[in-house]
């Protein structure tokens, strides 16, 4: 249903998209699907100039992301972007700037593949604990493993490079 709502939003049918998304987020299950629905709902509210609802929904999504332990994932950046947009449109440039600075600080301090892998792994565990071995949980775990593999290969290449130049 979330994908249908995103399609409705993409073709400009915000009323249908909002109706679907509000139903999907009614129980606020702490999982990735609900989080993604909240992000899209926040975007819809922004596009409809319902800025108070957009800010409240963005804040709710931010709290859910923190609860899921997914700092550093794309969803975290999407939440920050839509929250900042809603605040800017509402005229609160200072609060929007704070959100942007926090995100940038987080990216600078958390830029390694291993830290990103940890975030994906935590998200996978949260999703699995909430809903079982869903496709989303499995997808998140696969991304975590891929990032770990990349980090290990990079470490091996760096080590071999140092040996060859010594």
Coordinates of C-alpha atoms in Angstrom, one line a residue:
X1 CA 0.0 0.0 0.0
X2 CA 2.9 2.4 0.7
X3 CA 4.1 2.0 -2.8
X4 CA 0.6 2.8 -4.1
X5 CA 0.6 5.9 -2.0
X6 CA 4.0 6.9 -3.4
X7 CA 2.7 6.4 -6.9
X8 CA -0.4 8.5 -6.1
X9 CA 1.8 11.3 -4.8
X10 CA 4.0 11.0 -7.9
X11 CA 1.1 11.6 -10.2
X12 CA -0.2 14.5 -8.0
X13 CA -3.1 12.7 -6.3
X14 CA -2.1 13.9 -2.8
X15 CA -5.6 13.3 -1.4
X16 CA -5.4 9.6 -2.1
X17 CA -1.8 9.3 -1.1
X18 CA -2.5 11.0 2.3
X19 CA -5.5 8.8 2.9
X20 CA -3.5 5.6 2.3
X21 CA -0.5 6.9 4.3
X22 CA -2.6 8.0 7.3
X23 CA -4.1 4.6 7.5
X24 CA -0.7 2.9 7.2
X25 CA 0.7 5.0 10.0
X26 CA -2.3 4.8 12.4
X27 CA -0.8 2.2 14.7
X28 CA 2.8 3.6 14.5
X29 CA 4.5 0.2 14.4
X30 CA 8.2 0.9 14.9
X31 CA 9.4 -0.7 11.6
X32 CA 11.0 0.5 8.4
X33 CA 7.8 0.3 6.4
X34 CA 6.0 2.6 8.8
X35 CA 9.0 4.9 8.9
X36 CA 9.0 5.2 5.1
X37 CA 5.3 5.9 5.1
X38 CA 5.8 8.6 7.7
X39 CA 8.5 10.2 5.5
X40 CA 6.2 10.2 2.4
X41 CA 3.3 11.5 4.5
X42 CA 5.4 14.3 5.7
X43 CA 6.3 15.2 2.1
X44 CA 2.6 15.1 1.1
X45 CA 1.7 17.4 4.0
X46 CA 4.5 19.8 2.8
X47 CA 3.2 19.7 -0.7
X48 CA -0.3 20.5 0.6
X49 CA 1.1 23.4 2.7
X50 CA -0.1 21.6 5.9
X51 CA 3.1 22.7 7.5
X52 CA 2.2 22.1 11.1
X53 CA 1.2 18.5 10.3
X54 CA 4.4 18.1 8.2
X55 CA 6.6 19.2 11.1
X56 CA 4.8 17.0 13.6
X57 CA 5.0 14.0 11.3
X58 CA 8.7 14.7 10.6
X59 CA 9.4 14.9 14.3
X60 CA 7.5 11.6 14.8
X61 CA 9.6 10.0 12.0
X62 CA 12.8 11.3 13.6
X63 CA 11.8 9.8 17.0
X64 CA 11.0 6.4 15.3
X65 CA 14.3 6.4 13.4
X66 CA 16.1 7.0 16.7
X67 CA 14.1 4.2 18.3
X68 CA 15.0 1.9 15.5
X69 CA 18.7 2.8 15.8
X70 CA 19.2 3.7 12.1
X71 CA 21.3 6.8 12.4
X72 CA 23.3 7.3 9.2
X73 CA 20.9 5.5 6.8
X74 CA 19.3 7.1 3.8
X75 CA 16.0 7.3 5.7
X76 CA 17.6 9.5 8.4
X77 CA 18.8 11.9 5.7
X78 CA 15.3 11.9 4.1
X79 CA 13.7 12.7 7.4
X80 CA 16.1 15.6 8.0
X81 CA 15.5 17.0 4.5
X82 CA 11.7 16.9 4.7
X83 CA 11.7 18.3 8.3
X84 CA 14.0 21.1 7.2
X85 CA 11.9 21.8 4.2
X86 CA 8.7 22.0 6.3
X87 CA 10.4 24.4 8.8
X88 CA 11.8 26.6 6.0
X89 CA 8.4 26.8 4.3
X90 CA 6.9 27.7 7.7
X91 CA 9.5 30.5 8.1
X92 CA 11.6 28.9 10.8
X93 CA 15.1 29.1 9.2
X94 CA 16.9 28.7 12.5
X95 CA 15.4 25.4 13.3
X96 CA 15.9 24.2 9.7
X97 CA 19.6 25.2 9.9
X98 CA 20.0 23.3 13.2
X99 CA 18.6 20.1 11.6
X100 CA 20.9 20.5 8.6
X101 CA 24.0 21.1 10.9
X102 CA 23.1 18.0 13.0
X103 CA 22.9 15.9 9.9
X104 CA 26.2 17.1 8.5
X105 CA 27.9 16.6 11.8
X106 CA 26.6 13.1 11.9
X107 CA 27.8 12.4 8.4
X108 CA 31.3 13.8 9.1
X109 CA 31.6 11.9 12.4
X110 CA 30.2 8.6 11.0
X111 CA 31.5 8.2 7.5
X112 CA 33.1 4.8 7.5
X113 CA 31.6 1.7 5.9
X114 CA 31.8 -0.2 9.2
X115 CA 29.7 2.4 11.1
X116 CA 27.2 2.5 8.2
X117 CA 27.1 -1.3 8.3
X118 CA 26.4 -1.2 12.1
X119 CA 23.5 1.2 11.4
X120 CA 22.1 -1.1 8.8
X121 CA 22.6 -4.1 11.0
X122 CA 20.8 -2.4 13.9
X123 CA 17.9 -1.5 11.6
X124 CA 17.7 -5.1 10.4
X125 CA 17.6 -6.4 14.0
X126 CA 14.9 -3.8 14.9
X127 CA 12.8 -4.7 11.8
X128 CA 13.2 -8.4 12.5
X129 CA 12.3 -8.0 16.2
X130 CA 9.2 -6.0 15.3
X131 CA 8.0 -8.1 12.3
X132 CA 10.0 -11.2 11.9
X133 CA 12.3 -12.0 8.9
X134 CA 10.5 -9.6 6.5
X135 CA 12.0 -8.8 3.1
X136 CA 12.9 -5.4 4.6
X137 CA 14.9 -7.0 7.5
X138 CA 16.7 -9.3 5.1
X139 CA 17.5 -6.4 2.7
X140 CA 18.9 -4.4 5.5
X141 CA 21.1 -7.3 6.7
X142 CA 22.4 -7.9 3.1
X143 CA 23.4 -4.2 2.9
X144 CA 25.2 -4.5 6.2
X145 CA 27.1 -7.5 5.0
X146 CA 28.0 -5.8 1.8
X147 CA 29.4 -2.8 3.6
X148 CA 31.4 -5.0 5.9
X149 CA 32.9 -6.9 2.8
X150 CA 33.8 -3.5 1.2
X151 CA 35.5 -2.3 4.4
X152 CA 37.4 -5.6 4.8
X153 CA 38.6 -5.4 1.1
X154 CA 39.6 -1.8 1.5
X155 CA 41.6 -2.6 4.7
X156 CA 43.3 -5.5 2.9
X157 CA 44.2 -3.4 -0.1
X158 CA 45.5 -0.6 2.1
X159 CA 47.7 -3.1 4.0
X160 CA 49.0 -4.7 0.8
X161 CA 49.7 -1.2 -0.6
X162 CA 51.7 -0.3 2.5
X163 CA 53.7 -3.5 2.2
X164 CA 54.5 -3.0 -1.4
X165 CA 55.7 0.6 -0.9
X166 CA 57.8 -0.2 2.2

